[in-house]
Amino acid sequence: YQGIAQVAHDTETYTSRRIIISETSTDRRGIILPPINLDPPDHTEPRRVMLPFFNPTNVKRWEPVIREICQKRLDEFDPERVDLAIDYGRHVPGDLTAAMFGVPADEADQFRHWVHQILEVGPTDLEVEREATNAMVAYMHGLIADRRANGGDDLVTYLFDQQLDGKPIPDEAMAKMLFLLLIAGIDTTWSALGSSFLHLATHAEDRQRLVDDPSLIPVATEEFLRAYAPVSVARIATDDSTIEGCPVRSGEWVMLNFPAANRDPEVFERPDEVIIDRAKNRHSAFGLGVHRCLGSNLARIEMHIAIEMLLERHPQFTLIEGVDPEWSPGTVRGPRVVPVTLG
């Protein structure tokens, strides 16, 4: 935990210009997505612009939308067997992102395809990454042009009213902001939900406790985030340094393995146990330092509602025996299938 915190807070020695390890050399920048690929002080203004949209008060606006999404997907469940990752978990952040962008929910399938190409395939297939990136950027420019012509009440039109350094946000910068929010908001929450469902499907006692006392769900969510943190990110060393006694040379990748930080016995008591009423839980699932996740408030609400509504409708479910959950590769890790029997 301490080593990861050291790197996360030292933005001068460890730059964020690249945050996904790939076969591309570290001296190449690639697409710069504000604010996540910017170091202070350049990162401050783009982050300031986006923060109000994701503050606790504003994200409550999306609670009815999240409940509607969950209700729709729950209504479509097979009465005997369902995959909680495919049939439920992936739709919550995907459909919500579509709603926030002001587009139909069925466009979420395209969003997930792009995210898969960039986060899972792209690090080892640079042509796939390039094609997906170009397609996403073009999509965002088209979305911006449509909103300028036709108006709306969504994330895009919110950005129209914001300023960077006292001036309206240029379309190029706005497209990259929207690109980032799509990439950052879908796979991460889907993975966190999938891990939560997998745990509940294999730990009947924990599931029953939440059924009996739904007020525990927010605390349990924090423990699921700690124990199954989905995200690791990278930094690039800008100078020779040392991390916890390990020498690092300028230009080398450094991986911030937040899931490992969350299992540090010097920080967490009984770190390898999932304790759903854990009282002290300063986990790093949303990152540390100036780049801590912008959308953490929204992600928490998505998880609270999705877990609550699932347990309310289906208090009993069990993982089908002999199934491999098939965890995703890449910088975001989560089970891609969680097939269960209901009832």
Coordinates of C-alpha atoms in Angstrom, one line a residue:
Y1 CA 0.0 0.0 0.0
Q2 CA 2.7 2.4 1.0
G3 CA 4.7 1.9 -2.2
I4 CA 1.6 2.4 -4.4
A5 CA 0.7 5.5 -2.4
Q6 CA 4.2 6.9 -2.9
V7 CA 4.0 6.6 -6.7
A8 CA 0.4 7.9 -6.9
H9 CA 1.2 11.0 -5.0
D10 CA 4.5 11.8 -6.7
T11 CA 3.3 13.2 -10.0
E12 CA 6.7 14.7 -10.8
T13 CA 8.7 11.5 -10.8
Y14 CA 5.9 9.2 -12.1
T15 CA 3.9 10.7 -15.0
S16 CA 0.4 9.8 -16.1
R17 CA 0.9 10.4 -19.8
R18 CA 0.3 6.6 -20.3
I19 CA -1.8 4.6 -17.8
I20 CA -2.3 1.3 -19.7
I21 CA 0.8 -0.8 -20.2
S22 CA 1.1 -1.9 -23.8
E23 CA 3.7 -3.0 -26.3
T24 CA 4.1 0.7 -27.4
S25 CA 7.3 2.1 -26.0
T26 CA 7.0 4.6 -23.1
D27 CA 8.5 7.5 -25.1
R28 CA 5.4 7.6 -27.2
R29 CA 2.4 9.5 -25.8
G30 CA -0.6 8.2 -27.8
I31 CA -4.0 9.9 -27.3
I32 CA -4.1 12.3 -24.3
L33 CA -7.4 12.1 -22.4
P34 CA -7.9 15.0 -20.0
P35 CA -7.5 14.9 -17.1
I36 CA -6.3 11.3 -16.6
N37 CA -3.3 11.6 -18.9
L38 CA -2.3 15.0 -17.6
D39 CA 0.0 15.8 -14.7
P40 CA -0.4 18.8 -12.4
P41 CA -0.8 21.6 -12.9
D42 CA -2.3 20.9 -16.4
H43 CA -4.7 18.3 -15.0
T44 CA -6.3 20.7 -12.5
E45 CA -8.6 22.6 -14.8
P46 CA -10.1 19.7 -16.8
R47 CA -10.8 17.8 -13.5
R48 CA -12.4 20.9 -12.0
V49 CA -14.7 21.1 -15.0
M50 CA -16.0 17.6 -14.6
L51 CA -16.2 17.3 -10.8
P52 CA -19.6 19.0 -10.4
F53 CA -21.3 16.6 -12.7
F54 CA -20.2 13.7 -10.5
N55 CA -20.6 15.3 -7.0
P56 CA -22.9 13.4 -4.5
T57 CA -25.8 15.8 -5.0
N58 CA -25.8 15.7 -8.8
V59 CA -25.4 11.9 -9.2
K60 CA -28.6 11.4 -7.2
R61 CA -30.4 12.7 -10.3
W62 CA -29.5 9.4 -12.0
E63 CA -30.9 7.1 -9.2
P64 CA -34.4 6.8 -10.9
V65 CA -32.6 6.0 -14.2
I66 CA -30.5 3.3 -12.6
R67 CA -33.5 1.8 -10.9
E68 CA -35.4 1.7 -14.2
I69 CA -32.4 0.0 -15.9
C70 CA -32.2 -2.6 -13.2
Q71 CA -35.9 -3.2 -13.2
K72 CA -35.9 -3.8 -17.0
R73 CA -33.1 -6.3 -16.8
L74 CA -34.5 -8.1 -13.8
D75 CA -37.9 -8.4 -15.6
E76 CA -36.1 -10.2 -18.5
F77 CA -34.4 -12.9 -16.3
D78 CA -35.0 -16.5 -17.2
P79 CA -37.0 -17.8 -14.1
E80 CA -34.5 -20.7 -13.6
R81 CA -31.1 -19.7 -14.8
V82 CA -29.4 -16.4 -15.5
D83 CA -25.9 -15.0 -16.0
L84 CA -25.6 -12.1 -13.5
A85 CA -22.6 -10.7 -15.3
I86 CA -23.9 -10.8 -18.9
D87 CA -27.7 -10.4 -18.3
Y88 CA -27.5 -7.9 -15.5
G89 CA -24.2 -6.5 -14.4
R90 CA -22.9 -5.3 -17.8
H91 CA -26.1 -3.5 -18.6
V92 CA -26.2 -1.3 -15.6
P93 CA -23.1 0.9 -16.4
G94 CA -23.6 0.5 -20.1
D95 CA -27.2 1.6 -20.3
L96 CA -26.5 4.4 -17.8
T97 CA -23.6 5.7 -19.9
A98 CA -26.0 5.8 -22.9
A99 CA -28.6 7.7 -20.8
M100 CA -25.9 10.2 -19.7
F101 CA -24.8 10.7 -23.3
G102 CA -28.5 11.1 -24.3
V103 CA -28.5 8.2 -26.8
P104 CA -30.6 5.0 -27.0
A105 CA -29.7 2.2 -24.6
D106 CA -28.9 -0.2 -27.5
E107 CA -25.8 1.9 -28.3
A108 CA -24.3 0.5 -25.1
D109 CA -23.4 -2.7 -27.1
Q110 CA -21.1 -0.6 -29.3
F111 CA -19.7 1.1 -26.3
R112 CA -18.8 -2.2 -24.7
H113 CA -17.2 -3.4 -27.9
W114 CA -15.0 -0.4 -28.1
V115 CA -14.0 -0.7 -24.4
H116 CA -13.1 -4.4 -25.0
Q117 CA -11.0 -3.6 -28.0
I118 CA -9.1 -0.8 -26.2
L119 CA -8.7 -2.3 -22.7
E120 CA -8.4 -6.0 -23.3
V121 CA -7.3 -6.5 -26.9
G122 CA -5.5 -3.3 -27.6
P123 CA -2.5 -3.5 -25.3
T124 CA -1.2 -6.4 -27.4
D125 CA -2.8 -5.5 -30.8
L126 CA -2.0 -1.9 -31.5
E127 CA -4.0 -1.9 -34.8
V128 CA -7.2 -2.9 -33.0
E129 CA -6.5 -0.2 -30.4
R130 CA -6.0 2.4 -33.1
E131 CA -9.1 1.5 -35.0
A132 CA -11.3 1.5 -31.9
T133 CA -9.8 4.8 -30.7
N134 CA -10.4 6.5 -34.0
A135 CA -14.0 5.2 -34.2
M136 CA -14.7 6.4 -30.6
V137 CA -13.2 9.9 -31.3
A138 CA -15.3 10.2 -34.5
Y139 CA -18.4 9.1 -32.6
M140 CA -17.9 11.8 -29.9
H141 CA -17.4 14.5 -32.5
G142 CA -20.7 13.4 -34.1
L143 CA -22.4 13.5 -30.7
I144 CA -21.1 17.0 -30.0
A145 CA -22.2 18.2 -33.4
D146 CA -25.7 16.8 -32.9
R147 CA -26.1 18.4 -29.5
R148 CA -25.0 21.8 -30.8
A149 CA -27.6 21.5 -33.5
N150 CA -30.5 19.9 -31.6
G151 CA -29.8 20.6 -27.9
G152 CA -30.4 18.2 -25.0
D153 CA -30.1 17.7 -21.3
D154 CA -27.1 15.3 -20.8
L155 CA -23.4 15.2 -20.1
V156 CA -22.6 16.7 -23.5
T157 CA -24.7 19.8 -23.0
Y158 CA -23.3 20.1 -19.5
L159 CA -19.9 20.5 -21.0
F160 CA -21.1 23.2 -23.4
D161 CA -21.7 25.4 -20.3
Q162 CA -18.2 24.8 -18.8
Q163 CA -15.0 26.6 -19.5
L164 CA -11.3 25.7 -19.6
D165 CA -9.0 28.6 -18.6
G166 CA -11.9 31.1 -19.0
K167 CA -12.9 29.9 -22.5
P168 CA -15.5 27.5 -23.9
I169 CA -14.2 23.9 -24.1
P170 CA -12.9 23.2 -27.7
D171 CA -14.6 20.3 -29.4
E172 CA -11.4 18.3 -29.6
A173 CA -10.9 18.5 -25.8
M174 CA -14.6 17.8 -25.2
A175 CA -14.5 14.7 -27.4
K176 CA -11.5 13.4 -25.4
M177 CA -13.3 14.1 -22.1
L178 CA -16.3 12.1 -23.3
F179 CA -14.0 9.4 -24.6
L180 CA -12.5 9.0 -21.1
L181 CA -15.8 9.0 -19.3
L182 CA -17.0 6.2 -21.6
I183 CA -13.9 4.1 -21.2
A184 CA -13.7 4.7 -17.4
G185 CA -17.3 4.2 -16.6
I186 CA -18.4 0.9 -18.2
D187 CA -15.8 -1.9 -17.7
T188 CA -14.9 -0.8 -14.2
T189 CA -18.4 -0.9 -12.7
W190 CA -19.4 -4.0 -14.7
S191 CA -16.3 -5.8 -13.2
A192 CA -17.0 -4.6 -9.7
L193 CA -20.6 -5.7 -9.9
G194 CA -19.6 -9.1 -11.4
S195 CA -17.2 -9.7 -8.5
S196 CA -19.9 -8.8 -6.0
F197 CA -22.4 -11.1 -7.6
L198 CA -19.9 -13.9 -7.8
H199 CA -19.1 -13.5 -4.1
L200 CA -22.8 -13.5 -3.1
A201 CA -23.5 -16.5 -5.3
T202 CA -20.7 -18.5 -3.5
H203 CA -21.2 -17.2 0.0
A204 CA -24.7 -17.9 1.1
E205 CA -24.3 -16.6 4.6
D206 CA -23.2 -13.1 3.4
R207 CA -26.0 -13.1 0.8
Q208 CA -28.6 -13.9 3.5
R209 CA -27.2 -11.2 5.8
L210 CA -27.8 -8.6 3.1
V211 CA -31.3 -10.0 2.4
D212 CA -32.1 -9.7 6.1
D213 CA -30.6 -6.3 6.5
P214 CA -30.4 -4.3 3.3
S215 CA -29.0 -1.3 5.3
L216 CA -25.7 -3.2 5.2
I217 CA -25.4 -3.0 1.4
P218 CA -23.4 0.2 1.3
V219 CA -20.8 -1.1 3.8
A220 CA -20.7 -4.5 2.0
T221 CA -20.2 -2.6 -1.3
E222 CA -17.1 -1.0 0.1
E223 CA -15.8 -4.4 1.1
F224 CA -16.4 -5.9 -2.3
L225 CA -14.6 -2.9 -3.8
R226 CA -11.6 -3.5 -1.4
A227 CA -11.5 -7.3 -1.8
Y228 CA -12.1 -7.4 -5.6
A229 CA -10.8 -4.0 -6.7
P230 CA -11.1 -4.1 -10.5
V231 CA -8.6 -1.5 -11.6
S232 CA -4.8 -1.3 -11.9
V233 CA -3.2 1.6 -13.7
A234 CA 0.3 2.5 -14.8
R235 CA 2.8 5.3 -14.5
I236 CA 6.0 6.0 -16.3
A237 CA 9.1 7.0 -14.3
T238 CA 10.5 10.3 -15.5
D239 CA 13.7 9.9 -13.5
D240 CA 15.7 7.2 -11.7
S241 CA 14.0 6.4 -8.4
T242 CA 13.5 3.8 -5.7
I243 CA 10.1 2.3 -4.6
E244 CA 10.2 0.3 -1.4
G245 CA 13.8 -0.5 -2.0
C246 CA 13.2 -1.5 -5.7
P247 CA 15.3 0.6 -8.2
V248 CA 13.3 2.0 -11.1
R249 CA 15.0 3.6 -14.1
S250 CA 13.8 6.6 -16.1
G251 CA 11.4 5.5 -18.8
E252 CA 10.3 2.3 -17.2
W253 CA 6.7 1.3 -16.5
V254 CA 5.4 1.3 -13.0
M255 CA 2.2 -0.6 -12.2
L256 CA -0.1 0.7 -9.5
N257 CA -1.7 -2.5 -8.4
F258 CA -4.6 -1.2 -6.3
P259 CA -6.0 -4.7 -5.7
A260 CA -2.7 -5.6 -4.0
A261 CA -2.7 -2.5 -1.9
N262 CA -6.1 -3.5 -0.7
R263 CA -4.7 -6.8 0.6
D264 CA -1.8 -5.2 2.6
P265 CA -1.8 -6.7 6.1
E266 CA -0.1 -3.6 7.5
V267 CA -3.2 -1.6 6.5
F268 CA -6.1 -4.1 6.7
E269 CA -6.9 -6.5 9.4
R270 CA -7.5 -10.1 8.0
P271 CA -7.0 -8.7 4.5
D272 CA -7.7 -11.9 2.6
E273 CA -11.1 -12.3 4.2
V274 CA -14.3 -10.6 2.9
I275 CA -15.9 -9.1 5.9
I276 CA -19.1 -7.4 4.7
D277 CA -19.5 -5.3 7.8
R278 CA -15.8 -4.2 7.9
A279 CA -15.8 -0.9 9.9
K280 CA -12.4 0.5 8.9
N281 CA -12.0 0.4 5.2
R282 CA -9.8 3.0 3.6
H283 CA -9.4 1.0 0.4
S284 CA -7.8 2.2 -2.8
A285 CA -10.2 0.7 -5.3
F286 CA -10.9 4.2 -6.7
G287 CA -7.2 5.1 -6.8
L288 CA -5.1 7.4 -4.7
G289 CA -3.8 10.9 -5.1
V290 CA -4.9 13.6 -7.6
H291 CA -6.2 11.1 -10.1
R292 CA -8.6 9.4 -7.8
C293 CA -11.7 8.3 -9.7
L294 CA -14.0 11.1 -10.7
G295 CA -17.0 8.8 -10.9
S296 CA -16.7 7.1 -7.6
N297 CA -19.9 8.6 -6.2
L298 CA -21.9 7.4 -9.3
A299 CA -20.2 3.9 -9.2
R300 CA -21.2 3.4 -5.6
I301 CA -24.9 4.3 -6.3
E302 CA -24.9 1.9 -9.3
M303 CA -23.6 -0.9 -7.1
H304 CA -25.9 -0.1 -4.1
I305 CA -29.0 -0.1 -6.3
A306 CA -28.1 -3.1 -8.5
I307 CA -27.3 -5.3 -5.5
E308 CA -30.3 -4.1 -3.5
M309 CA -32.8 -4.7 -6.4
L310 CA -31.3 -8.1 -7.2
L311 CA -31.5 -9.4 -3.7
E312 CA -35.0 -8.0 -3.3
R313 CA -36.2 -9.9 -6.4
H314 CA -34.0 -13.0 -6.0
P315 CA -32.8 -13.5 -2.5
Q316 CA -31.6 -17.0 -3.3
F317 CA -29.1 -17.8 -6.1
T318 CA -26.2 -20.1 -6.5
L319 CA -23.3 -20.4 -8.9
I320 CA -23.8 -23.2 -11.3
E321 CA -21.2 -26.0 -10.5
G322 CA -18.2 -26.5 -12.7
V323 CA -18.3 -23.1 -14.3
D324 CA -15.2 -21.0 -14.8
P325 CA -16.1 -17.3 -14.2
E326 CA -13.6 -16.3 -17.0
W327 CA -11.9 -13.2 -15.6
S328 CA -11.2 -10.5 -18.1
P329 CA -7.6 -9.7 -19.0
G330 CA -6.0 -6.3 -19.0
T331 CA -6.0 -3.3 -16.8
V332 CA -9.6 -3.9 -15.6
R333 CA -10.3 -7.3 -14.0
G334 CA -13.7 -8.8 -13.4
P335 CA -15.6 -12.1 -14.0
R336 CA -17.2 -12.0 -17.4
V337 CA -19.7 -14.8 -16.7
V338 CA -21.5 -15.5 -13.4
P339 CA -24.2 -18.1 -14.3
V340 CA -26.5 -18.9 -11.5
T341 CA -29.6 -20.8 -10.7
L342 CA -32.4 -18.8 -9.0
G343 CA -34.9 -19.7 -6.3

